Amino acid sequence: MYADRIKHLPPYLFAAIDKAKQEARAKGVDVIDLSVGDPDLPTPLHIIEALNKAAKDPSNHQYPSYEGKLTFRRAVADWYKKTFNVTLDPQKEVLTLIGSKEGIAHAPLAFINPGDIALIPDPAYPVYRTATAFAGGEPVIMPLLRENGFLPDLDAIDPKAAKKAKLIFLNYPNNPTGASADMAFFKRLIDFAKDNEIIVMHDNPYSEVYYDEERSMSIFEIDGAKDVAVEFHSLSKTYNMTGWRIGAVVGNAEIVAGIGKIKSNIDSGTFGAVQDAGIAALQSPPKVVDDIRKVYQHRIDILYQALVDMGMKLEKPRATLYLWAYVGGSSIEYASMLLDKTGIVATPGVGFGQYGEGYVRFSITQPTERIEAAVARLERMGAV
Ligand SMILES: Cc1ncc(COP(=O)(O)O)c(C=O)c1O
């Protein structure tokens, strides 16, 4: 019945984890779920109030525009200016998305012909790879290794594959490794993309979830990045809005237009009231995001320390909601042992790709008292 493109799909990682969780719960285990990156904190009230008001506006009841409201796109451009000092033309360089996943999943359809190569990091958010495959492209893997700070080694990419590649996907601050990229890496990346005529798709939903007051970057802080790159951004993690489905792709006008063309044939835009609420989010006073950051800072500090005390090898992330711990051996076996012994669910690294094997990912999107309870359980379990 099914097309090959879905027959060959591995089961979506989180579906398998959900099953293990349900089985544990059915046995009466008090499960602490540290497997998904879905903020537990509520969306700030002023954003909800903006939605309430906008939902009553009849102009929001009809089909929204394909590219998104100009007011929302302007708010995205203003946010980029104040956050990264990056200038964007809201008319041509910003496109509203139904969450960044939607844009990422559709983008390869605009650029990949059957057989074209896309360079994909491994481990990674699984959508880069499946979206490439859906477009008939060939994913060529770039391993993200601990010894390289979980950055791809651009010099190690087969020059023939690099020449043939149409796209490169990257994501810093990175899910699942928690790694960040610096200016020097982004500069190298842009040079590499220009030398090989590759479109850069930088996925940046975690830029505002940073720690120790070390802010994260936009790729457009690099001169000339706009010649070859777009950046996917999302309100999901910054403003606790995963359920609202709103994000944007920004940058190179031609690339943005290509994604827009695909989208206009697939969806009919983002609910206008959600875009109006998105404007309220993007215009939030700094305190809103600072307060969220403070909560995550405490959680990451205590969970990181607990994992270190257990003898796990891991770096303290500069950003993201994740701790990426080296456990050695099978990550699935480790995660199921952990669930058995502690009731804690972590994500087996192999679910993010073959180079994720040997690692598990802990997310900090549970209420602080649950993270504290997880820390106590890990302390009781002792050394690994
Ligand atoms: C790296 C990465 N990109 C994109 C997304 C999708 O975010 P959204 O579709 O909610 O904007 C996620 C969500 O977990 C993610 O981890």
mmCIF file with all atom_site columns, C-alpha atoms and ligand atoms in Angstrom, residues 12 14 36-39 97-104 124-128 170-176 203-206 232-237 241-248 321-322 352 361, ligand 1:
data_model
loop_
_atom_site.group_PDB
_atom_site.id
_atom_site.type_symbol
_atom_site.label_atom_id
_atom_site.label_alt_id
_atom_site.label_comp_id
_atom_site.label_asym_id
_atom_site.label_entity_id
_atom_site.label_seq_id
_atom_site.pdbx_PDB_ins_code
_atom_site.Cartn_x
_atom_site.Cartn_y
_atom_site.Cartn_z
_atom_site.occupancy
_atom_site.B_iso_or_equiv
_atom_site.pdbx_formal_charge
_atom_site.auth_seq_id
_atom_site.auth_comp_id
_atom_site.auth_asym_id
_atom_site.auth_atom_id
_atom_site.pdbx_PDB_model_num
ATOM   1  C CA . TYR A 1 12  ? 10.175 8.055  14.375 1.00 0.00 ? 12  TYR A CA 1
ATOM   2  C CA . PHE A 1 14  ? 10.022 9.371  19.866 1.00 0.00 ? 14  PHE A CA 1
ATOM   3  C CA . VAL A 1 36  ? 11.858 15.263 24.658 1.00 0.00 ? 36  VAL A CA 1
ATOM   4  C CA . GLY A 1 37  ? 12.748 18.911 24.167 1.00 0.00 ? 37  GLY A CA 1
ATOM   5  C CA . ASP A 1 38  ? 9.302  20.334 24.753 1.00 0.00 ? 38  ASP A CA 1
ATOM   6  C CA . PRO A 1 39  ? 9.361  23.224 27.269 1.00 0.00 ? 39  PRO A CA 1
ATOM   7  C CA . LEU A 1 97  ? 6.570  29.077 8.820  1.00 0.00 ? 97  LEU A CA 1
ATOM   8  C CA . ILE A 1 98  ? 4.160  26.749 10.599 1.00 0.00 ? 98  ILE A CA 1
ATOM   9  C CA . GLY A 1 99  ? 6.968  25.977 13.052 1.00 0.00 ? 99  GLY A CA 1
ATOM   10 C CA . SER A 1 100 ? 10.512 25.559 11.806 1.00 0.00 ? 100 SER A CA 1
ATOM   11 C CA . LYS A 1 101 ? 10.057 21.802 11.312 1.00 0.00 ? 101 LYS A CA 1
ATOM   12 C CA . GLU A 1 102 ? 7.577  22.522 8.550  1.00 0.00 ? 102 GLU A CA 1
ATOM   13 C CA . GLY A 1 103 ? 10.022 24.790 6.706  1.00 0.00 ? 103 GLY A CA 1
ATOM   14 C CA . ILE A 1 104 ? 12.933 22.398 7.132  1.00 0.00 ? 104 ILE A CA 1
ATOM   15 C CA . ALA A 1 124 ? 21.157 15.301 14.135 1.00 0.00 ? 124 ALA A CA 1
ATOM   16 C CA . TYR A 1 125 ? 17.530 16.287 14.277 1.00 0.00 ? 125 TYR A CA 1
ATOM   17 C CA . PRO A 1 126 ? 16.118 13.527 12.036 1.00 0.00 ? 126 PRO A CA 1
ATOM   18 C CA . VAL A 1 127 ? 14.131 15.811 9.726  1.00 0.00 ? 127 VAL A CA 1
ATOM   19 C CA . TYR A 1 128 ? 17.152 16.980 7.654  1.00 0.00 ? 128 TYR A CA 1
ATOM   20 C CA . LEU A 1 170 ? 23.657 22.557 10.150 1.00 0.00 ? 170 LEU A CA 1
ATOM   21 C CA . ASN A 1 171 ? 22.318 23.378 13.596 1.00 0.00 ? 171 ASN A CA 1
ATOM   22 C CA . TYR A 1 172 ? 24.191 25.346 16.296 1.00 0.00 ? 172 TYR A CA 1
ATOM   23 C CA . PRO A 1 173 ? 23.498 25.509 19.205 1.00 0.00 ? 173 PRO A CA 1
ATOM   24 C CA . ASN A 1 174 ? 23.116 21.849 18.448 1.00 0.00 ? 174 ASN A CA 1
ATOM   25 C CA . ASN A 1 175 ? 20.505 19.275 19.181 1.00 0.00 ? 175 ASN A CA 1
ATOM   26 C CA . PRO A 1 176 ? 21.384 16.635 20.386 1.00 0.00 ? 176 PRO A CA 1
ATOM   27 C CA . ASP A 1 203 ? 18.690 25.614 11.848 1.00 0.00 ? 203 ASP A CA 1
ATOM   28 C CA . ASN A 1 204 ? 18.807 27.894 14.881 1.00 0.00 ? 204 ASN A CA 1
ATOM   29 C CA . PRO A 1 205 ? 15.862 27.316 17.251 1.00 0.00 ? 205 PRO A CA 1
ATOM   30 C CA . TYR A 1 206 ? 18.015 27.267 20.419 1.00 0.00 ? 206 TYR A CA 1
ATOM   31 C CA . PHE A 1 232 ? 15.420 28.678 10.323 1.00 0.00 ? 232 PHE A CA 1
ATOM   32 C CA . HIS A 1 233 ? 14.164 30.245 13.499 1.00 0.00 ? 233 HIS A CA 1
ATOM   33 C CA . SER A 1 234 ? 11.383 29.341 15.825 1.00 0.00 ? 234 SER A CA 1
ATOM   34 C CA . LEU A 1 235 ? 9.360  30.829 18.639 1.00 0.00 ? 235 LEU A CA 1
ATOM   35 C CA . SER A 1 236 ? 8.964  27.325 20.095 1.00 0.00 ? 236 SER A CA 1
ATOM   36 C CA . LYS A 1 237 ? 11.880 27.151 22.495 1.00 0.00 ? 237 LYS A CA 1
ATOM   37 C CA . MET A 1 241 ? 5.419  28.039 22.203 1.00 0.00 ? 241 MET A CA 1
ATOM   38 C CA . THR A 1 242 ? 5.962  24.564 20.743 1.00 0.00 ? 242 THR A CA 1
ATOM   39 C CA . GLY A 1 243 ? 2.218  23.975 20.525 1.00 0.00 ? 243 GLY A CA 1
ATOM   40 C CA . TRP A 1 244 ? 1.537  27.166 18.608 1.00 0.00 ? 244 TRP A CA 1
ATOM   41 C CA . ARG A 1 245 ? 3.465  26.199 15.469 1.00 0.00 ? 245 ARG A CA 1
ATOM   42 C CA . ILE A 1 246 ? 5.173  29.368 14.423 1.00 0.00 ? 246 ILE A CA 1
ATOM   43 C CA . GLY A 1 247 ? 8.623  30.139 13.113 1.00 0.00 ? 247 GLY A CA 1
ATOM   44 C CA . ALA A 1 248 ? 10.357 31.780 10.186 1.00 0.00 ? 248 ALA A CA 1
ATOM   45 C CA . LEU A 1 321 ? 17.996 22.152 26.482 1.00 0.00 ? 321 LEU A CA 1
ATOM   46 C CA . TYR A 1 322 ? 20.211 19.077 26.320 1.00 0.00 ? 322 TYR A CA 1
ATOM   47 C CA . PHE A 1 352 ? 19.864 10.670 16.066 1.00 0.00 ? 352 PHE A CA 1
ATOM   48 C CA . ARG A 1 361 ? 20.546 12.737 25.628 1.00 0.00 ? 361 ARG A CA 1
HETATM 49 C C1 . LIG B 2 .   ? 17.165 21.179 15.946 1.00 0.00 ? 1   LIG B C1 1
HETATM 50 C C2 . LIG B 2 .   ? 15.710 21.401 15.848 1.00 0.00 ? 1   LIG B C2 1
HETATM 51 N N1 . LIG B 2 .   ? 15.218 22.011 14.770 1.00 0.00 ? 1   LIG B N1 1
HETATM 52 C C3 . LIG B 2 .   ? 13.912 22.254 14.638 1.00 0.00 ? 1   LIG B C3 1
HETATM 53 C C4 . LIG B 2 .   ? 13.013 21.871 15.609 1.00 0.00 ? 1   LIG B C4 1
HETATM 54 C C5 . LIG B 2 .   ? 11.541 22.128 15.367 1.00 0.00 ? 1   LIG B C5 1
HETATM 55 O O1 . LIG B 2 .   ? 11.035 23.161 16.094 1.00 0.00 ? 1   LIG B O1 1
HETATM 56 P P1 . LIG B 2 .   ? 9.622  23.826 15.735 1.00 0.00 ? 1   LIG B P1 1
HETATM 57 O O2 . LIG B 2 .   ? 9.052  23.085 14.563 1.00 0.00 ? 1   LIG B O2 1
HETATM 58 O O3 . LIG B 2 .   ? 8.786  23.682 16.950 1.00 0.00 ? 1   LIG B O3 1
HETATM 59 O O4 . LIG B 2 .   ? 9.928  25.237 15.379 1.00 0.00 ? 1   LIG B O4 1
HETATM 60 C C6 . LIG B 2 .   ? 13.469 21.228 16.745 1.00 0.00 ? 1   LIG B C6 1
HETATM 61 C C7 . LIG B 2 .   ? 12.515 20.775 17.773 1.00 0.00 ? 1   LIG B C7 1
HETATM 62 O O5 . LIG B 2 .   ? 12.800 20.043 18.663 1.00 0.00 ? 1   LIG B O5 1
HETATM 63 C C8 . LIG B 2 .   ? 14.858 20.989 16.875 1.00 0.00 ? 1   LIG B C8 1
HETATM 64 O O6 . LIG B 2 .   ? 15.370 20.368 17.939 1.00 0.00 ? 1   LIG B O6 1
#
